[in-house]
Short mmCIF file of N, CA and C in Angstrom, two decimals:
data_model
loop_
_atom_site.label_atom_id
_atom_site.label_comp_id
_atom_site.label_asym_id
_atom_site.label_seq_id
_atom_site.Cartn_x
_atom_site.Cartn_y
_atom_site.Cartn_z
N GLN Y 18 58.28 152.62 136.64
CA GLN Y 18 58.75 153.92 137.09
C GLN Y 18 59.59 154.56 136.00
N GLY Y 19 59.31 155.87 135.77
CA GLY Y 19 60.08 156.57 134.77
C GLY Y 19 59.48 156.54 133.40
N GLN Y 20 58.40 155.80 133.20
CA GLN Y 20 57.77 155.78 131.89
C GLN Y 20 56.90 157.01 131.71
N PRO Y 21 56.99 157.64 130.55
CA PRO Y 21 56.10 158.77 130.29
C PRO Y 21 54.66 158.29 130.10
N VAL Y 22 53.71 159.18 130.26
CA VAL Y 22 52.30 158.85 130.16
C VAL Y 22 51.65 159.71 129.08
N GLU Y 23 51.11 159.04 128.05
CA GLU Y 23 50.44 159.75 126.96
C GLU Y 23 48.95 159.90 127.24
N SER Y 24 48.37 160.95 126.68
CA SER Y 24 46.93 161.16 126.75
C SER Y 24 46.50 162.04 125.59
N GLY Y 25 45.19 162.12 125.38
CA GLY Y 25 44.66 163.03 124.37
C GLY Y 25 44.18 162.38 123.09
N GLY Y 26 44.38 161.08 122.96
CA GLY Y 26 43.91 160.42 121.76
C GLY Y 26 42.40 160.35 121.70
N GLY Y 27 41.88 159.92 120.55
CA GLY Y 27 40.44 159.82 120.40
C GLY Y 27 40.05 159.56 118.97
N LEU Y 28 38.76 159.69 118.73
CA LEU Y 28 38.20 159.48 117.39
C LEU Y 28 37.80 160.83 116.80
N VAL Y 29 38.32 161.12 115.61
CA VAL Y 29 37.99 162.37 114.94
C VAL Y 29 37.71 162.09 113.47
N GLN Y 30 37.05 163.02 112.83
CA GLN Y 30 36.80 162.91 111.40
C GLN Y 30 37.98 163.46 110.61
N THR Y 31 38.06 163.06 109.37
CA THR Y 31 39.08 163.59 108.48
C THR Y 31 39.03 165.12 108.49
N GLY Y 32 40.22 165.71 108.62
CA GLY Y 32 40.30 167.16 108.68
C GLY Y 32 40.28 167.72 110.10
N GLY Y 33 39.99 166.87 111.06
CA GLY Y 33 39.90 167.31 112.44
C GLY Y 33 41.26 167.47 113.10
N SER Y 34 41.21 167.83 114.38
CA SER Y 34 42.42 168.09 115.15
C SER Y 34 42.38 167.37 116.48
N LEU Y 35 43.57 167.07 116.98
CA LEU Y 35 43.73 166.52 118.32
C LEU Y 35 45.04 167.04 118.88
N ARG Y 36 45.13 167.11 120.21
CA ARG Y 36 46.39 167.44 120.85
C ARG Y 36 46.75 166.33 121.82
N LEU Y 37 47.87 165.71 121.58
CA LEU Y 37 48.37 164.66 122.46
C LEU Y 37 49.31 165.27 123.50
N SER Y 38 49.29 164.69 124.68
CA SER Y 38 50.19 165.11 125.74
C SER Y 38 51.04 163.94 126.19
N CYS Y 39 52.24 164.26 126.65
CA CYS Y 39 53.15 163.25 127.18
C CYS Y 39 53.74 163.82 128.46
N ALA Y 40 53.38 163.25 129.58
CA ALA Y 40 53.81 163.75 130.87
C ALA Y 40 54.89 162.85 131.46
N ALA Y 41 55.88 163.48 132.07
CA ALA Y 41 56.92 162.72 132.74
C ALA Y 41 56.33 162.05 133.96
N SER Y 42 56.86 160.89 134.29
CA SER Y 42 56.38 160.16 135.46
C SER Y 42 57.59 159.64 136.23
N GLY Y 43 57.92 160.32 137.30
CA GLY Y 43 59.02 159.85 138.12
C GLY Y 43 60.39 160.18 137.58
N ARG Y 44 60.47 160.92 136.50
CA ARG Y 44 61.76 161.33 135.96
C ARG Y 44 61.59 162.64 135.22
N THR Y 45 62.68 163.28 134.95
CA THR Y 45 62.62 164.53 134.22
C THR Y 45 63.01 164.32 132.77
N PHE Y 46 62.47 165.15 131.90
CA PHE Y 46 62.81 165.08 130.49
C PHE Y 46 64.04 165.93 130.17
N ARG Y 47 64.53 166.69 131.15
CA ARG Y 47 65.65 167.58 130.89
C ARG Y 47 66.85 166.79 130.39
N SER Y 48 67.50 167.37 129.38
CA SER Y 48 68.67 166.81 128.71
C SER Y 48 68.31 165.70 127.73
N ALA Y 49 67.03 165.38 127.61
CA ALA Y 49 66.64 164.30 126.70
C ALA Y 49 66.14 164.86 125.37
N THR Y 50 66.13 163.99 124.40
CA THR Y 50 65.35 164.22 123.18
C THR Y 50 64.06 163.45 123.37
N MET Y 51 62.96 164.12 123.16
CA MET Y 51 61.66 163.48 123.31
C MET Y 51 61.05 163.28 121.92
N GLY Y 52 60.50 162.10 121.72
CA GLY Y 52 59.96 161.80 120.42
C GLY Y 52 58.55 161.26 120.47
N TRP Y 53 57.83 161.43 119.37
CA TRP Y 53 56.54 160.80 119.13
C TRP Y 53 56.70 159.79 118.00
N PHE Y 54 56.18 158.62 118.24
CA PHE Y 54 56.15 157.56 117.24
C PHE Y 54 54.72 157.06 117.12
N ARG Y 55 54.43 156.35 116.05
CA ARG Y 55 53.11 155.75 115.91
C ARG Y 55 53.23 154.39 115.26
N GLN Y 56 52.24 153.57 115.57
CA GLN Y 56 52.23 152.22 115.01
C GLN Y 56 50.81 151.83 114.68
N ALA Y 57 50.58 151.55 113.42
CA ALA Y 57 49.29 151.08 112.96
C ALA Y 57 49.31 149.55 112.93
N PRO Y 58 48.15 148.92 113.01
CA PRO Y 58 48.10 147.45 113.00
C PRO Y 58 48.81 146.86 111.78
N GLY Y 59 49.70 145.91 112.03
CA GLY Y 59 50.40 145.24 110.95
C GLY Y 59 51.55 146.02 110.37
N LYS Y 60 51.86 147.18 110.95
CA LYS Y 60 52.95 148.00 110.42
C LYS Y 60 54.02 148.22 111.49
N LEU Y 61 55.19 148.61 111.04
CA LEU Y 61 56.27 148.91 111.96
C LEU Y 61 56.03 150.26 112.65
N ARG Y 62 56.63 150.39 113.81
CA ARG Y 62 56.56 151.66 114.52
C ARG Y 62 57.34 152.70 113.71
N GLU Y 63 56.74 153.86 113.50
CA GLU Y 63 57.39 154.87 112.68
C GLU Y 63 57.54 156.20 113.41
N PHE Y 64 58.59 156.90 113.06
CA PHE Y 64 58.88 158.20 113.63
C PHE Y 64 57.86 159.22 113.17
N VAL Y 65 57.45 160.09 114.11
CA VAL Y 65 56.52 161.16 113.78
C VAL Y 65 57.21 162.52 113.96
N ALA Y 66 57.74 162.76 115.16
CA ALA Y 66 58.36 164.05 115.44
C ALA Y 66 59.22 163.90 116.68
N ALA Y 67 60.17 164.83 116.85
CA ALA Y 67 61.02 164.83 118.03
C ALA Y 67 61.42 166.25 118.37
N ILE Y 68 61.77 166.45 119.63
CA ILE Y 68 62.18 167.77 120.10
C ILE Y 68 63.29 167.62 121.13
N SER Y 69 64.27 168.51 121.03
CA SER Y 69 65.32 168.56 122.03
C SER Y 69 64.82 169.36 123.22
N TRP Y 70 64.86 168.74 124.41
CA TRP Y 70 64.33 169.43 125.58
C TRP Y 70 65.14 170.68 125.91
N ILE Y 71 66.46 170.64 125.63
CA ILE Y 71 67.31 171.77 125.99
C ILE Y 71 67.17 172.90 124.98
N SER Y 72 67.33 172.59 123.69
CA SER Y 72 67.38 173.64 122.68
C SER Y 72 66.03 173.95 122.06
N GLY Y 73 65.11 173.01 122.14
CA GLY Y 73 63.82 173.20 121.47
C GLY Y 73 63.84 172.89 119.99
N SER Y 74 64.97 172.41 119.48
CA SER Y 74 65.04 172.03 118.06
C SER Y 74 64.06 170.90 117.79
N THR Y 75 63.47 170.93 116.60
CA THR Y 75 62.44 169.94 116.26
C THR Y 75 62.76 169.25 114.94
N LEU Y 76 62.16 168.10 114.79
CA LEU Y 76 62.31 167.31 113.57
C LEU Y 76 60.99 166.61 113.30
N TYR Y 77 60.59 166.55 112.02
CA TYR Y 77 59.31 165.94 111.68
C TYR Y 77 59.47 164.94 110.54
N ALA Y 78 58.63 163.93 110.57
CA ALA Y 78 58.53 163.05 109.42
C ALA Y 78 57.88 163.82 108.28
N ASP Y 79 58.26 163.50 107.06
CA ASP Y 79 57.70 164.21 105.90
C ASP Y 79 56.18 164.09 105.85
N SER Y 80 55.66 162.96 106.30
CA SER Y 80 54.23 162.70 106.20
C SER Y 80 53.39 163.60 107.10
N VAL Y 81 54.01 164.23 108.10
CA VAL Y 81 53.25 165.07 109.02
C VAL Y 81 53.69 166.53 109.00
N LYS Y 82 54.75 166.80 108.26
CA LYS Y 82 55.29 168.15 108.22
C LYS Y 82 54.22 169.13 107.73
N GLY Y 83 54.08 170.23 108.45
CA GLY Y 83 53.08 171.23 108.10
C GLY Y 83 51.72 170.99 108.71
N ARG Y 84 51.49 169.79 109.26
CA ARG Y 84 50.20 169.47 109.88
C ARG Y 84 50.33 169.25 111.39
N PHE Y 85 51.47 168.71 111.82
CA PHE Y 85 51.69 168.42 113.22
C PHE Y 85 52.73 169.39 113.78
N THR Y 86 52.57 169.72 115.06
CA THR Y 86 53.53 170.58 115.74
C THR Y 86 53.89 169.98 117.09
N ILE Y 87 55.17 169.78 117.31
CA ILE Y 87 55.64 169.25 118.59
C ILE Y 87 56.13 170.41 119.44
N SER Y 88 55.85 170.35 120.74
CA SER Y 88 56.28 171.41 121.65
C SER Y 88 56.48 170.82 123.03
N ARG Y 89 57.09 171.62 123.90
CA ARG Y 89 57.25 171.16 125.28
C ARG Y 89 57.04 172.31 126.23
N ASP Y 90 56.64 171.96 127.44
CA ASP Y 90 56.46 172.92 128.52
C ASP Y 90 57.43 172.53 129.62
N ASN Y 91 58.47 173.31 129.77
CA ASN Y 91 59.51 172.97 130.74
C ASN Y 91 58.95 172.95 132.17
N ALA Y 92 58.14 173.91 132.49
CA ALA Y 92 57.62 174.01 133.86
C ALA Y 92 56.74 172.81 134.21
N GLU Y 93 55.96 172.35 133.23
CA GLU Y 93 55.06 171.22 133.47
C GLU Y 93 55.70 169.88 133.17
N ASN Y 94 56.93 169.93 132.60
CA ASN Y 94 57.62 168.69 132.23
C ASN Y 94 56.73 167.82 131.35
N THR Y 95 56.12 168.47 130.37
CA THR Y 95 55.16 167.81 129.49
C THR Y 95 55.46 168.17 128.05
N MET Y 96 55.28 167.20 127.18
CA MET Y 96 55.46 167.39 125.75
C MET Y 96 54.11 167.27 125.07
N TYR Y 97 53.96 167.96 123.95
CA TYR Y 97 52.68 167.96 123.24
C TYR Y 97 52.89 167.64 121.76
N LEU Y 98 51.84 167.14 121.16
CA LEU Y 98 51.82 166.98 119.70
C LEU Y 98 50.46 167.50 119.23
N GLN Y 99 50.48 168.68 118.63
CA GLN Y 99 49.27 169.26 118.06
C GLN Y 99 49.11 168.72 116.65
N MET Y 100 47.99 168.06 116.40
CA MET Y 100 47.76 167.43 115.10
C MET Y 100 46.56 168.10 114.43
N LYS Y 101 46.77 168.59 113.22
CA LYS Y 101 45.71 169.24 112.46
C LYS Y 101 45.57 168.56 111.11
N SER Y 102 44.47 168.84 110.44
CA SER Y 102 44.22 168.27 109.11
C SER Y 102 44.46 166.77 109.10
N LEU Y 103 43.90 166.10 110.09
CA LEU Y 103 44.13 164.66 110.23
C LEU Y 103 43.54 163.87 109.08
N LYS Y 104 44.24 162.80 108.73
CA LYS Y 104 43.85 161.94 107.63
C LYS Y 104 43.64 160.52 108.15
N PRO Y 105 42.87 159.70 107.45
CA PRO Y 105 42.69 158.31 107.89
C PRO Y 105 44.03 157.58 108.06
N GLU Y 106 45.01 157.90 107.25
CA GLU Y 106 46.31 157.24 107.37
C GLU Y 106 47.09 157.65 108.61
N ASP Y 107 46.60 158.63 109.36
CA ASP Y 107 47.20 158.99 110.65
C ASP Y 107 46.72 158.09 111.78
N THR Y 108 45.75 157.25 111.49
CA THR Y 108 45.22 156.33 112.50
C THR Y 108 46.30 155.38 112.98
N ALA Y 109 46.53 155.38 114.29
CA ALA Y 109 47.58 154.54 114.87
C ALA Y 109 47.58 154.71 116.38
N LEU Y 110 48.36 153.88 117.02
CA LEU Y 110 48.65 154.04 118.44
C LEU Y 110 49.88 154.94 118.52
N TYR Y 111 49.75 156.05 119.22
CA TYR Y 111 50.82 157.03 119.31
C TYR Y 111 51.55 156.89 120.64
N TYR Y 112 52.88 156.82 120.55
CA TYR Y 112 53.73 156.67 121.71
C TYR Y 112 54.66 157.87 121.86
N CYS Y 113 54.98 158.20 123.10
CA CYS Y 113 56.07 159.12 123.33
C CYS Y 113 57.20 158.36 124.02
N ALA Y 114 58.40 158.87 123.83
CA ALA Y 114 59.57 158.19 124.37
C ALA Y 114 60.71 159.19 124.53
N SER Y 115 61.67 158.83 125.36
CA SER Y 115 62.82 159.70 125.60
C SER Y 115 64.10 159.02 125.13
N SER Y 116 65.01 159.83 124.68
CA SER Y 116 66.29 159.36 124.16
C SER Y 116 67.41 160.25 124.67
N TYR Y 117 68.57 159.62 124.91
CA TYR Y 117 69.72 160.39 125.34
C TYR Y 117 70.89 160.26 124.37
N SER Y 118 70.70 159.49 123.32
CA SER Y 118 71.75 159.37 122.30
C SER Y 118 71.17 158.70 121.07
N GLY Y 119 71.88 158.84 119.96
CA GLY Y 119 71.48 158.14 118.74
C GLY Y 119 70.60 158.97 117.84
N SER Y 120 70.19 158.34 116.75
CA SER Y 120 69.36 159.01 115.75
C SER Y 120 67.97 159.32 116.28
N TRP Y 121 67.51 160.53 116.02
CA TRP Y 121 66.17 160.91 116.46
C TRP Y 121 65.11 160.09 115.73
N TYR Y 122 65.44 159.60 114.53
CA TYR Y 122 64.46 158.88 113.72
C TYR Y 122 64.25 157.44 114.17
N SER Y 123 65.22 156.89 114.87
CA SER Y 123 65.21 155.45 115.13
C SER Y 123 64.60 155.09 116.47
N PRO Y 124 63.59 154.20 116.49
CA PRO Y 124 63.02 153.77 117.76
C PRO Y 124 64.06 153.17 118.70
N SER Y 125 65.09 152.58 118.15
CA SER Y 125 66.10 151.94 119.00
C SER Y 125 66.92 152.95 119.80
N SER Y 126 66.84 154.22 119.45
CA SER Y 126 67.55 155.26 120.20
C SER Y 126 66.80 155.68 121.45
N TYR Y 127 65.56 155.26 121.58
CA TYR Y 127 64.69 155.69 122.68
C TYR Y 127 64.57 154.57 123.69
N ASP Y 128 64.71 154.92 124.96
CA ASP Y 128 64.76 153.88 125.97
C ASP Y 128 63.62 153.90 126.98
N TYR Y 129 62.83 154.94 127.03
CA TYR Y 129 61.69 154.96 127.94
C TYR Y 129 60.45 155.29 127.14
N TRP Y 130 59.55 154.33 127.11
CA TRP Y 130 58.35 154.43 126.29
C TRP Y 130 57.09 154.44 127.13
N GLY Y 131 56.11 155.23 126.69
CA GLY Y 131 54.81 155.19 127.32
C GLY Y 131 53.98 154.03 126.78
N GLN Y 132 52.74 153.93 127.25
CA GLN Y 132 51.86 152.84 126.84
C GLN Y 132 51.09 153.15 125.56
N GLY Y 133 51.10 154.39 125.16
CA GLY Y 133 50.45 154.77 123.92
C GLY Y 133 49.05 155.31 124.11
N THR Y 134 48.62 156.12 123.17
CA THR Y 134 47.25 156.63 123.13
C THR Y 134 46.74 156.48 121.70
N GLN Y 135 45.52 155.97 121.58
CA GLN Y 135 44.98 155.64 120.26
C GLN Y 135 44.39 156.86 119.57
N VAL Y 136 44.78 157.04 118.32
CA VAL Y 136 44.20 158.08 117.47
C VAL Y 136 43.52 157.37 116.29
N THR Y 137 42.25 157.65 116.11
CA THR Y 137 41.50 157.07 115.01
C THR Y 137 40.86 158.19 114.20
N VAL Y 138 41.14 158.20 112.91
CA VAL Y 138 40.60 159.23 112.03
C VAL Y 138 39.65 158.56 111.05
N SER Y 139 38.40 158.94 111.11
CA SER Y 139 37.39 158.34 110.24
C SER Y 139 37.28 159.11 108.93
N SER Y 140 36.97 158.36 107.87
CA SER Y 140 36.86 159.01 106.55
C SER Y 140 35.44 159.45 106.28
#
């Protein structure tokens, strides 16, 4: 209960686009910072982007800046990650999570995690 639910992953070719969604489940995202992280096989979970639910302020990893856009829909209590110009190195399991304190970049600041949605970019 309270875990967000991700969707929208899939298989795309290099240069393609996908939009990931993260829906609240049994809790509200209000007052939280919501983040997207990704983890490729054999690698650590890494920060992708985050958004303040109250202010709408955003933060991006350098590797996705200019290609990915994070947004939220207050009425639907849903967060999105629009991904464009996808590269094979974007292939990973993408997670959304909520945080109420700490660094936006650090996975340890986030306490409610979804199960992830797989994004695979073929070359």
